[in-house]
CSV table of C-alpha atoms in Angstrom, one decimal:
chain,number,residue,atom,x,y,z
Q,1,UNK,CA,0.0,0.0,0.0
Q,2,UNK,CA,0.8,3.0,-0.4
Q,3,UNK,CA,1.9,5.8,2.5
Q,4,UNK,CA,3.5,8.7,3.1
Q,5,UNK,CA,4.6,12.1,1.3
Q,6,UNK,CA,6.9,13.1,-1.4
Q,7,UNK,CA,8.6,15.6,0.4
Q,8,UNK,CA,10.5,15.4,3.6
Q,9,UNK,CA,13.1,17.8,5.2
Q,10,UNK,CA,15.7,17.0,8.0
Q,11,UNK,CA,16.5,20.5,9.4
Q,12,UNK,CA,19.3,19.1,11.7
Q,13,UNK,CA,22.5,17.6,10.3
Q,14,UNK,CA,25.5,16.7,11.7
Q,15,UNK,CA,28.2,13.9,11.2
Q,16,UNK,CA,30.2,13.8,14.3
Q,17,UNK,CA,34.1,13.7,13.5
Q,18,UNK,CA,35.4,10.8,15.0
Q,19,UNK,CA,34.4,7.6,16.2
Q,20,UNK,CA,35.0,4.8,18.9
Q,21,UNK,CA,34.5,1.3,18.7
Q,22,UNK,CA,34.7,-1.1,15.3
Q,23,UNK,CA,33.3,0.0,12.3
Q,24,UNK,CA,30.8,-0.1,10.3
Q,25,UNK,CA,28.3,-0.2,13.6
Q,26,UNK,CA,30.1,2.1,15.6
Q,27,UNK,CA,31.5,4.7,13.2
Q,28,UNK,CA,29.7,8.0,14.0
Q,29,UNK,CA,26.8,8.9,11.3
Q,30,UNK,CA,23.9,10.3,10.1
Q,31,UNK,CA,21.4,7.8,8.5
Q,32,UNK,CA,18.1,8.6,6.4
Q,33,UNK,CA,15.8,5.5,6.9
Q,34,UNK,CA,13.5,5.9,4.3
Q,35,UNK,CA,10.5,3.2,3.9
Q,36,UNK,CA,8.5,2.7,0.3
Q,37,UNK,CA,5.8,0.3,1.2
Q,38,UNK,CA,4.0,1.3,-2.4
Q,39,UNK,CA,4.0,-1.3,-5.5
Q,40,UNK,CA,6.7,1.5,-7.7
Q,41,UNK,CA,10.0,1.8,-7.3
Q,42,UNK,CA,10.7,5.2,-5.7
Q,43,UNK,CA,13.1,7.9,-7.7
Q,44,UNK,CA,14.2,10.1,-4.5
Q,45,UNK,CA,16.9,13.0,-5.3
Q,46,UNK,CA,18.3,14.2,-1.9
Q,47,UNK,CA,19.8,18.1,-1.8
Q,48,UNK,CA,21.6,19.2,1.1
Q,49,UNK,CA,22.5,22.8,2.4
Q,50,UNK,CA,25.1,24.6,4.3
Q,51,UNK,CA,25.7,27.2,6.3
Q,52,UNK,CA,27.9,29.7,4.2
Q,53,UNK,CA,27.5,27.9,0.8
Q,54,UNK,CA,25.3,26.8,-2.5
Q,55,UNK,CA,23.2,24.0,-2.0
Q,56,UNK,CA,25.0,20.2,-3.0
Q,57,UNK,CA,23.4,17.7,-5.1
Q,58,UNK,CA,20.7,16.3,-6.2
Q,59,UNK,CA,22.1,12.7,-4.7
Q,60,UNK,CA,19.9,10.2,-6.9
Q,61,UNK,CA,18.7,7.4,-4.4
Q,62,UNK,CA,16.3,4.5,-5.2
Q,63,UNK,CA,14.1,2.8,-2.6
Q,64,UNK,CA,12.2,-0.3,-4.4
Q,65,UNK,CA,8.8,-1.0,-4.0
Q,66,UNK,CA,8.0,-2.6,-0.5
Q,67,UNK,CA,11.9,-2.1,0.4
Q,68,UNK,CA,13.1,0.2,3.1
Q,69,UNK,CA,16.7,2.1,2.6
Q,70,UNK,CA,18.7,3.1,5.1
Q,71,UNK,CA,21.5,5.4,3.9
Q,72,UNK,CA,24.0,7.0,5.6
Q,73,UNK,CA,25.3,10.8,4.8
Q,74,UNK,CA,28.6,9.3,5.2
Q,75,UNK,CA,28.5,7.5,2.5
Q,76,UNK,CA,27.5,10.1,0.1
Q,77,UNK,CA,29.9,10.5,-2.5
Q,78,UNK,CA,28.4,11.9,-6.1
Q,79,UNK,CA,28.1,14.9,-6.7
Q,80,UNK,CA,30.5,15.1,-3.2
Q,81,UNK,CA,30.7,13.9,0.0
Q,82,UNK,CA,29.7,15.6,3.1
Q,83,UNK,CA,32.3,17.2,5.4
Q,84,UNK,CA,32.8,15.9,8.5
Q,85,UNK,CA,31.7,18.3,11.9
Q,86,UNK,CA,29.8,20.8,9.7
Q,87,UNK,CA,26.1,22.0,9.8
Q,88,UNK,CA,23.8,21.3,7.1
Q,89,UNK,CA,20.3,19.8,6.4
Q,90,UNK,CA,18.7,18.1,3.7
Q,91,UNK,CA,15.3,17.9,1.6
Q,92,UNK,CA,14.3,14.9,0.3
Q,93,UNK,CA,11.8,14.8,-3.4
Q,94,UNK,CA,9.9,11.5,-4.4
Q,95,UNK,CA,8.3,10.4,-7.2
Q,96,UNK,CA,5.9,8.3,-4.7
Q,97,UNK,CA,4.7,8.5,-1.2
Q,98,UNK,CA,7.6,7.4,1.0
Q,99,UNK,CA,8.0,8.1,5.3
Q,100,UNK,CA,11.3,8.9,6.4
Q,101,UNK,CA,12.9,9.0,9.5
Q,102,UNK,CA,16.4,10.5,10.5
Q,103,UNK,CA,18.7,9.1,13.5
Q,104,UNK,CA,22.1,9.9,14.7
Q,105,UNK,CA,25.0,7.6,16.3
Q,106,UNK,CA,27.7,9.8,17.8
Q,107,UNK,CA,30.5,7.8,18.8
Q,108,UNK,CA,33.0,10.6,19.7
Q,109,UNK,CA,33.0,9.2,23.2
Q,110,UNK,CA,33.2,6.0,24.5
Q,111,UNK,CA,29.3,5.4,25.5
Q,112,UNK,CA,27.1,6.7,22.2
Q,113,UNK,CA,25.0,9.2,21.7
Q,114,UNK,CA,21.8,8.6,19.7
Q,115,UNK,CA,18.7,10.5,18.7
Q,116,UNK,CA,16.1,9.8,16.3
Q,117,UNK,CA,13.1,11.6,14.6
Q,118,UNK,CA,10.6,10.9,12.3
Q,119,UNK,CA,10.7,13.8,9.4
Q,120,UNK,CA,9.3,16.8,8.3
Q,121,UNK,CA,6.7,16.4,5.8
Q,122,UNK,CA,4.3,18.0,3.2
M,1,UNK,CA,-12.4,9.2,23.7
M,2,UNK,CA,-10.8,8.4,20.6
M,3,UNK,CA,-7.9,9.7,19.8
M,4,UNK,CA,-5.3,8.6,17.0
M,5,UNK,CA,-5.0,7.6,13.7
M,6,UNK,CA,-5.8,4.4,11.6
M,7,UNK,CA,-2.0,4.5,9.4
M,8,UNK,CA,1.1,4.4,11.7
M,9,UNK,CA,4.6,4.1,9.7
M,10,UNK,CA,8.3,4.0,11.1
M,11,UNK,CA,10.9,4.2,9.0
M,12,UNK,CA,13.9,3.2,11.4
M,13,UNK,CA,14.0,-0.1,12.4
M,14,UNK,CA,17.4,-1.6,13.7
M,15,UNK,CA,17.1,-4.2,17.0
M,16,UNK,CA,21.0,-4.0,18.2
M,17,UNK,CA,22.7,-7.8,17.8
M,18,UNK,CA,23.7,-7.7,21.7
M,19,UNK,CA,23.1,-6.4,25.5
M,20,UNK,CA,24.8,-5.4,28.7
M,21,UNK,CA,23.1,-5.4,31.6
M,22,UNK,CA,20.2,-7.6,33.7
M,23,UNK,CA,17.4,-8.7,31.2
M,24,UNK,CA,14.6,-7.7,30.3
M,25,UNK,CA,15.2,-4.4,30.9
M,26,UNK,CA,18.8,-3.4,29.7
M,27,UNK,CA,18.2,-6.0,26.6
M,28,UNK,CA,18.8,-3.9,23.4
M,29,UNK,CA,15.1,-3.4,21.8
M,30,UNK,CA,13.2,-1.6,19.8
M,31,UNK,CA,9.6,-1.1,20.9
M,32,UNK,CA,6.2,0.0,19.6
M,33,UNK,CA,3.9,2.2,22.2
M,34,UNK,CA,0.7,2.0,21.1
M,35,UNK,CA,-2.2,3.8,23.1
M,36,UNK,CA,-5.7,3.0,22.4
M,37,UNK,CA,-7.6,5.9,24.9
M,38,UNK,CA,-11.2,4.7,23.0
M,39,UNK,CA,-14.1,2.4,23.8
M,40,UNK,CA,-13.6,-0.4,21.5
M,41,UNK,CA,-10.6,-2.8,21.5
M,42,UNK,CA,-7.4,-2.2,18.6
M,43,UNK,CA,-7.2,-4.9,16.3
M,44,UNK,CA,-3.5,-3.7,14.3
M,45,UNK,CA,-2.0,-5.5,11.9
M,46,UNK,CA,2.2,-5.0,11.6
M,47,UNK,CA,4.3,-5.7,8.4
M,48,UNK,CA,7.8,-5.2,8.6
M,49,UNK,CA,9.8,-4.0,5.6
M,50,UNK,CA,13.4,-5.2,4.8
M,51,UNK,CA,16.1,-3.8,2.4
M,52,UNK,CA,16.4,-6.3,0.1
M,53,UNK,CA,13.6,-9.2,0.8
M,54,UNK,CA,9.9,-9.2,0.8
M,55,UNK,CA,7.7,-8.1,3.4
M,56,UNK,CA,7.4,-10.4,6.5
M,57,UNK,CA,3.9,-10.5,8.4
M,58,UNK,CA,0.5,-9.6,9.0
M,59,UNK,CA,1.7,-10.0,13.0
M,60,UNK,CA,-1.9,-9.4,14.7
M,61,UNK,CA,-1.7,-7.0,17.9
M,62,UNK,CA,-4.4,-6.8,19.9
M,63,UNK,CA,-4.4,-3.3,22.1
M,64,UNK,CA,-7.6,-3.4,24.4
M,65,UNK,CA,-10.0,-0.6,25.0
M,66,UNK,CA,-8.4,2.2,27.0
M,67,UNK,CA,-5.4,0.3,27.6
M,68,UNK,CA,-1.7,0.6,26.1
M,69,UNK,CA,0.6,-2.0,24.5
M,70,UNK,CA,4.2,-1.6,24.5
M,71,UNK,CA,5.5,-4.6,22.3
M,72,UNK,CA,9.1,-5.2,21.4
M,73,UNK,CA,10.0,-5.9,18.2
M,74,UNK,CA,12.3,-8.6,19.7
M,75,UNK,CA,9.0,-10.4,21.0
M,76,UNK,CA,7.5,-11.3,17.4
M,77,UNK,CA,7.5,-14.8,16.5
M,78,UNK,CA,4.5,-15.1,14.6
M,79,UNK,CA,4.7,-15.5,11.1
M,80,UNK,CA,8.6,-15.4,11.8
M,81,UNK,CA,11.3,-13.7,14.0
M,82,UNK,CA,13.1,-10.3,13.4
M,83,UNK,CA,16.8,-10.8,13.0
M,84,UNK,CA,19.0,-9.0,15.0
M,85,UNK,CA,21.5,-6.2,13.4
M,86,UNK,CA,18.9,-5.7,10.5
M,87,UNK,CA,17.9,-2.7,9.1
M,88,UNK,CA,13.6,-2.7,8.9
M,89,UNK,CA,11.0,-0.3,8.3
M,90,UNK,CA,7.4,-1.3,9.8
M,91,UNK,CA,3.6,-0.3,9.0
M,92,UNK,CA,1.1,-0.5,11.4
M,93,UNK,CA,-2.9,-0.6,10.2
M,94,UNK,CA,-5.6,-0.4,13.4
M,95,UNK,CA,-9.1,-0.9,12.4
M,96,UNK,CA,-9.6,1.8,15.2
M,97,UNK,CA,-7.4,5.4,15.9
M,98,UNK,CA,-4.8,4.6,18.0
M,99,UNK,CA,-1.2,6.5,18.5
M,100,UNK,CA,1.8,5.1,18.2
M,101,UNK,CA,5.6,6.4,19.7
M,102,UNK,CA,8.8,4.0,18.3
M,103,UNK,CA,11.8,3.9,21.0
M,104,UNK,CA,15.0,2.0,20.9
M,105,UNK,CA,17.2,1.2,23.8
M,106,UNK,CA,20.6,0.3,22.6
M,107,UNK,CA,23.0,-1.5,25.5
M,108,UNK,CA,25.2,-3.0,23.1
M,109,UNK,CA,27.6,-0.7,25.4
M,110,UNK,CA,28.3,0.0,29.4
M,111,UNK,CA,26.5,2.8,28.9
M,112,UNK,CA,22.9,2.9,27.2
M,113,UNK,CA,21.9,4.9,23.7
M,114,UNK,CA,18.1,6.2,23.9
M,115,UNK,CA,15.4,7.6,21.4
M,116,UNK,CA,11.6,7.7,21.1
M,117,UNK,CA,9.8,9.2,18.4
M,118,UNK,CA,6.2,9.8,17.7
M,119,UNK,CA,5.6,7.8,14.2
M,120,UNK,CA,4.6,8.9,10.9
M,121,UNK,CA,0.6,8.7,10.6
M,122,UNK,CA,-1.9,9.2,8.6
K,1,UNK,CA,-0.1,34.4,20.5
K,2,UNK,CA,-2.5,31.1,20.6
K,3,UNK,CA,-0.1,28.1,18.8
K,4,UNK,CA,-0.8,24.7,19.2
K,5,UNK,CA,-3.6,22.1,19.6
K,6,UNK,CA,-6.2,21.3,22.7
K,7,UNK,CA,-5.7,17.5,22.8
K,8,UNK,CA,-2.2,15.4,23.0
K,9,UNK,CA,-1.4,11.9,23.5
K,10,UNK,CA,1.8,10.6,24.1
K,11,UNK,CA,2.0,6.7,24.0
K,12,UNK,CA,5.5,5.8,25.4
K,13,UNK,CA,5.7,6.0,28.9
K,14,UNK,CA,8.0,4.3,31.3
K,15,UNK,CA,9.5,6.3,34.3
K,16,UNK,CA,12.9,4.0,35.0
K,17,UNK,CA,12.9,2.2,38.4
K,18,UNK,CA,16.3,3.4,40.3
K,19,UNK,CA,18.7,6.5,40.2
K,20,UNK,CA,21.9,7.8,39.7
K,21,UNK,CA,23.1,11.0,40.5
K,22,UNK,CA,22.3,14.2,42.5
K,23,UNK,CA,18.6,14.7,43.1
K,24,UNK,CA,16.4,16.1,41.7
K,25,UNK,CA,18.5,16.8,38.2
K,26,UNK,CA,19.6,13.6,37.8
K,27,UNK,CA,16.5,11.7,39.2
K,28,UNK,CA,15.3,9.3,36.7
K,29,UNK,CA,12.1,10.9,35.5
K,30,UNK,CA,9.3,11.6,32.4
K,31,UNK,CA,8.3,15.1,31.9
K,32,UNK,CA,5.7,16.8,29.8
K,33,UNK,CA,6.4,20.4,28.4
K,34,UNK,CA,3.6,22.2,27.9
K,35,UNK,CA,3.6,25.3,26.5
K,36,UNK,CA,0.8,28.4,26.5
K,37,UNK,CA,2.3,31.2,24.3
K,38,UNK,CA,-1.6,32.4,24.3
K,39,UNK,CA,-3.4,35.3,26.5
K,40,UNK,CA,-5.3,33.1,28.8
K,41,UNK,CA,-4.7,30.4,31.1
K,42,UNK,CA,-4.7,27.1,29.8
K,43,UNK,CA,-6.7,24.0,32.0
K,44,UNK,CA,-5.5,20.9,31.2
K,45,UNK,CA,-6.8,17.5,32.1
K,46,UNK,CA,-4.0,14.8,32.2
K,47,UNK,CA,-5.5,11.2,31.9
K,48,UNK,CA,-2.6,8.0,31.9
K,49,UNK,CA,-3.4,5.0,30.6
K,50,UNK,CA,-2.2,1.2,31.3
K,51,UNK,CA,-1.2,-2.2,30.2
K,52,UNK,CA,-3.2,-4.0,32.0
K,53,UNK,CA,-6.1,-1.8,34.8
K,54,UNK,CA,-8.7,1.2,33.9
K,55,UNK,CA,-7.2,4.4,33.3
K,56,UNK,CA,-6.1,7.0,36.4
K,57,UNK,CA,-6.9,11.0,36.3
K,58,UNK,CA,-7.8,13.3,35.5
K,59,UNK,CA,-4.8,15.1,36.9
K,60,UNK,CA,-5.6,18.8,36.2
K,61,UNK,CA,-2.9,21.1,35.7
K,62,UNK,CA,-2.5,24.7,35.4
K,63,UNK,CA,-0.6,26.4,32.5
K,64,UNK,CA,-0.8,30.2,33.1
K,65,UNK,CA,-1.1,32.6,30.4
K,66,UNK,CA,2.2,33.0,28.4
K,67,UNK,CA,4.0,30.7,30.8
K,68,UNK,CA,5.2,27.2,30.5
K,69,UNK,CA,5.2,24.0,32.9
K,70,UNK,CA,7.6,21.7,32.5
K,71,UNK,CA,5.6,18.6,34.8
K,72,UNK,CA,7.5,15.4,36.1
K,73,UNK,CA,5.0,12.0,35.8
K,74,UNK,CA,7.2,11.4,38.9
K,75,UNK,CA,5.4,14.7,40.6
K,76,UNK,CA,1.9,13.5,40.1
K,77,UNK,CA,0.4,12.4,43.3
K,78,UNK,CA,-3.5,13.3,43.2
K,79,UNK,CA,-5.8,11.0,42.8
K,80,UNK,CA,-2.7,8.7,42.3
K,81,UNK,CA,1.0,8.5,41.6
K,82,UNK,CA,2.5,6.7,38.5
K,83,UNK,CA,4.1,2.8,39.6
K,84,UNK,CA,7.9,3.0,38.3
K,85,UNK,CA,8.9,0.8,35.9
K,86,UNK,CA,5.5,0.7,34.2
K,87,UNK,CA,4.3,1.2,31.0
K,88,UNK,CA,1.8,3.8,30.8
K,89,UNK,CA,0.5,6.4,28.2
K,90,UNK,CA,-1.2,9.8,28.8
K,91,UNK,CA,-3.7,12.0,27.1
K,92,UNK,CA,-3.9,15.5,27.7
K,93,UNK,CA,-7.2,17.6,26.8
K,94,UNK,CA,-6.7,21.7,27.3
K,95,UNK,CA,-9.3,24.8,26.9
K,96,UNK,CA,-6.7,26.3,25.4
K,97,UNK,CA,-4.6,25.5,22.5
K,98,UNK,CA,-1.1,24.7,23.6
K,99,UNK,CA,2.1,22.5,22.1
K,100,UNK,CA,3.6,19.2,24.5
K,101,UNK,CA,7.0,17.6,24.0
K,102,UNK,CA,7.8,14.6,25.7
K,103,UNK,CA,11.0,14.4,27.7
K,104,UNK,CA,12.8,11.3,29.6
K,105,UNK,CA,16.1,11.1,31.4
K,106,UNK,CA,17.1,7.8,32.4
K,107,UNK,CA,19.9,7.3,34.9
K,108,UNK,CA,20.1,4.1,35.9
K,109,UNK,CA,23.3,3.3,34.7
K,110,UNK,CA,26.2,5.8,35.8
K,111,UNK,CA,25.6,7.8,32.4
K,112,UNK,CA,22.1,9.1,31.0
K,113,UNK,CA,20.1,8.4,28.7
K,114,UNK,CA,17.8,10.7,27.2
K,115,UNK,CA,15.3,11.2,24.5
K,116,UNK,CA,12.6,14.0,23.5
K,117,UNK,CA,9.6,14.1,20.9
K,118,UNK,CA,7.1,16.5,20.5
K,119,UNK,CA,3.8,14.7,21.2
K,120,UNK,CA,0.9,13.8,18.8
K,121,UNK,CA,-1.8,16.8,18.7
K,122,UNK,CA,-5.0,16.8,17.0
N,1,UNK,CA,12.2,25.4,-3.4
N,2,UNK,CA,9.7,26.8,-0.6
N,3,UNK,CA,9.0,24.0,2.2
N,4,UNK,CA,8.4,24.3,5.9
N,5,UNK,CA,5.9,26.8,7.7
N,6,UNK,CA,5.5,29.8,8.6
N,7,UNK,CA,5.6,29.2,12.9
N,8,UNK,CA,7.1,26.6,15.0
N,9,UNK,CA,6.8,26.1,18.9
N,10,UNK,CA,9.8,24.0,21.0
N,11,UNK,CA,7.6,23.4,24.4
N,12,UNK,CA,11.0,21.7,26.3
N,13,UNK,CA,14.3,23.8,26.7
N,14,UNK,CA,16.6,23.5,29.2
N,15,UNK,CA,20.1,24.3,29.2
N,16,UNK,CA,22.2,22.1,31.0
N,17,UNK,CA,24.0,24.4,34.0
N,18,UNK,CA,27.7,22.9,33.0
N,19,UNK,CA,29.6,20.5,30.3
N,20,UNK,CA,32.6,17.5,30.3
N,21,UNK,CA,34.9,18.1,27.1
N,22,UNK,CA,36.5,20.1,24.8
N,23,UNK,CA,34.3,23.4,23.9
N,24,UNK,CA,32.4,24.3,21.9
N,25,UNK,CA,31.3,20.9,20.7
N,26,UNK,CA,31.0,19.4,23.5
N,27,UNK,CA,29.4,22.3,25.7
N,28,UNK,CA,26.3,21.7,27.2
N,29,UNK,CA,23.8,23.0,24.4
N,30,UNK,CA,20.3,23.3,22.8
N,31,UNK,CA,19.8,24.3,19.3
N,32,UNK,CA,17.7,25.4,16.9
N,33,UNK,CA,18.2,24.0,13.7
N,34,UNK,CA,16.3,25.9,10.3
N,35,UNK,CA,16.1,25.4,7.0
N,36,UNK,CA,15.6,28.1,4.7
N,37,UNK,CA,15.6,26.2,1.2
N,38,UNK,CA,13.8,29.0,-1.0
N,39,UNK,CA,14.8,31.5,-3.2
N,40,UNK,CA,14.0,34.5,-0.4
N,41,UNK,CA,15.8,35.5,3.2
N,42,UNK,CA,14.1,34.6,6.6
N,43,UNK,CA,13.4,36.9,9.1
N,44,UNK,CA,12.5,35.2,12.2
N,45,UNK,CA,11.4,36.2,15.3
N,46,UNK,CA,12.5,34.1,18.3
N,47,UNK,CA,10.3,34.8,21.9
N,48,UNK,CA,11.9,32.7,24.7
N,49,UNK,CA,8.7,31.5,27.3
N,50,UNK,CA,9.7,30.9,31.2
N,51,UNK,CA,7.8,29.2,34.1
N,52,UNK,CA,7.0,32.1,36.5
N,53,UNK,CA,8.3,35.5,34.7
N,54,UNK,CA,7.1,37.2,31.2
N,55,UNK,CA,8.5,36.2,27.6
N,56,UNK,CA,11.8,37.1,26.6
N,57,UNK,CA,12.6,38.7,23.3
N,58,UNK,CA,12.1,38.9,20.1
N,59,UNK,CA,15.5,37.2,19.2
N,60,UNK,CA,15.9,38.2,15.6
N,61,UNK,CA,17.2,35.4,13.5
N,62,UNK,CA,18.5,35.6,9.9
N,63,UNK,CA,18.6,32.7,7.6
N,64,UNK,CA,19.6,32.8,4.1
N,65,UNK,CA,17.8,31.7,1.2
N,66,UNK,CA,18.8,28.2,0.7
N,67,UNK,CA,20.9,28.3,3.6
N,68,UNK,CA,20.8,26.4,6.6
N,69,UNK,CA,21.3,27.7,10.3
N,70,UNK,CA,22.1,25.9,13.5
N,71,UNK,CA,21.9,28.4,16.5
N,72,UNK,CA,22.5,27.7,20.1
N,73,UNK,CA,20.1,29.0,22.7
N,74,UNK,CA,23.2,29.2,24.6
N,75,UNK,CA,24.3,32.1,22.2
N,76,UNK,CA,22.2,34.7,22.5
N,77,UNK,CA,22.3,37.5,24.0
N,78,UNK,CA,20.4,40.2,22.6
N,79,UNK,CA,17.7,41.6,24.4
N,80,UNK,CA,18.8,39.0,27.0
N,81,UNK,CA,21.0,35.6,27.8
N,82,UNK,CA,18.6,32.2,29.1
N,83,UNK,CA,19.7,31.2,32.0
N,84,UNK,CA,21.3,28.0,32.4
N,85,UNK,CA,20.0,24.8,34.1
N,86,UNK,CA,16.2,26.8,33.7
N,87,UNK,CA,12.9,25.1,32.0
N,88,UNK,CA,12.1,27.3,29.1
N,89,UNK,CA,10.3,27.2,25.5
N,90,UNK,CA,10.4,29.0,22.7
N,91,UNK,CA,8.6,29.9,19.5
N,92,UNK,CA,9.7,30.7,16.1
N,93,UNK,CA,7.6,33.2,13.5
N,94,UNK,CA,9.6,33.4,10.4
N,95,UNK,CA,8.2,35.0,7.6
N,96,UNK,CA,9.0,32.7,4.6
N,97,UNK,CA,8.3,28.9,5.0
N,98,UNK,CA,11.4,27.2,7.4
N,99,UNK,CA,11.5,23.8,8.5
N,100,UNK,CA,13.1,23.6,12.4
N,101,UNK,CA,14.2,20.6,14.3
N,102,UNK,CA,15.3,21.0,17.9
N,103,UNK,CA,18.4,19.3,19.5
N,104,UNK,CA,20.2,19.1,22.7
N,105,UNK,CA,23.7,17.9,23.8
N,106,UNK,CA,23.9,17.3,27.7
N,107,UNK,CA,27.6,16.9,28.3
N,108,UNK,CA,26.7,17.1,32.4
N,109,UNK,CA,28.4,13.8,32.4
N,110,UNK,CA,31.5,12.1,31.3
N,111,UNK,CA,29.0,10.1,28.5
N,112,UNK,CA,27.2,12.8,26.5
N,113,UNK,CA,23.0,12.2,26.6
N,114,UNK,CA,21.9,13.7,22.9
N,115,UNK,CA,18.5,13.9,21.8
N,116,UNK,CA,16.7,15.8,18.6
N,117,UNK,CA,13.3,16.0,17.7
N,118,UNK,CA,11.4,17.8,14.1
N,119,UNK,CA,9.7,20.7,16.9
N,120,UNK,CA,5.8,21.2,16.1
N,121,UNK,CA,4.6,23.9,13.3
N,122,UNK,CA,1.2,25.4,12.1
């Protein structure tokens, strides 16, 4: 079936810049959990903004039909990769109705830090 | 009174692979809150989404009539378990309003990680 | 200004069991932050709901004109206090509109955890 | 690309009254994080809410068109500095569409406790 929105915003953004404990679990990130539980293939193109700069992107990402994706910022690399310890946010535009959720693992300490949120949407 | 919605989707979905600390309660979950504050029992029906496999379920929940259920993820059994260290996305359909909150406790260290979010509904 | 909605719901709730820390900052606790940005005094009827009996409440509380109350579940003792270590929900029905965010610090281990959502309004 | 409203509330805010760690990313913090991702500046007004004393502010707040900004309550000082280790709330009236998610880093302890949450908007 069908649910969600085709647009989604994540205001925050963060990746910490340095971890503890063995990767790829503990390595400190910033992941987009995005869930398509329609019967098409979603086409999502991912922007993200700065503080004191143009906008990057659009990141092409595709979340098949009744699949979920869970994509870390890290591992953004075309059109560039995100820079480690700096601000940003991102927007997020379907083709389809997806829900996405955004959750953070800061490892910079010993003990981790962790947050999630479900999305803006409209 | 009702209160709620019918749709419930969230997005995240990762039950850590291992715990420190006394069970149940330092075990590393991921849980569902679901309140039903009306007069007639919840009958919800989960399906959990996975990256790259089909979706698992209808698991039944049953939330009574001005009562709440707060069900791990780790708990299902029925069609088939949740694997630990896997990255999910669930949907949640209630033939009456209900609302539902998604938290994770994480002990995979000394030191536990903690979120709660309100889910995606509509 | 008026901002927000009249009726919340929150469906996670679990105050944690033990303490560690200086009291009362580091006391194990739920709170509900309510805020009335409007010109009149908001009356709000707390209601918490159960696994497993009928619901307790109302608990009224007063959220004066332009003010907020940030309320510990812990605090609530009339007509009953909350069990530790028991899952509960809470609905919260105001004259007035006004915005909830849901807060929990858990110190049972030597290190917090904590999360924070803004509730579901309607 | 316009997305996000127009006015957003934070109801919790609460400064933690001192920090473990190298400064400033691992002071004791909350921010506001916005998203401006249209084509026009934001103005936005920020009015800090207390528990027993009248509203502080306006904070004016600047964010570029497709821009993000990621300010620290902690940081402001202009009509007035919040106090730390005080309950507070605060709302945001912007007057081009913004999207704002709310985040705190309590560094209190040796382990940091982090939480974030998408605040509520009408």
């Amino acid at each position: 079936m069908e649910i969600g929105k085709k647009i989604w915003a994540i205001a925050e953004g963060y990746i910490p810049a340095w971890s503890h404990g063995p990767a790829p679990e503990f390595t400190s990130h910033e992941a987009a959990c995005i869930l398509n539980a329609g019967d098409k293939d979603a086409h999502v193109e991912l922007t993200v903004y700065y503080a004191d700069r143009d906008p990057a992107g659009p990141y092409p990402l595709l979340v098949k039909a009744k699949r979920t994706l869970h994509i870390r910022f890290n591992d953004l690399k075309d059109p560039e990769s995100i820079p480690l310890g700096t601000s940003y946010s991102s927007v997020f535009i379907s083709d389809v109705p997806v829900v996405l959720q955004h959750t953070r693992l800061d490892s910079r300490q010993a003990e981790n830090g962790l947050f999630s949120t479900i999305a803006y949407s409209e």
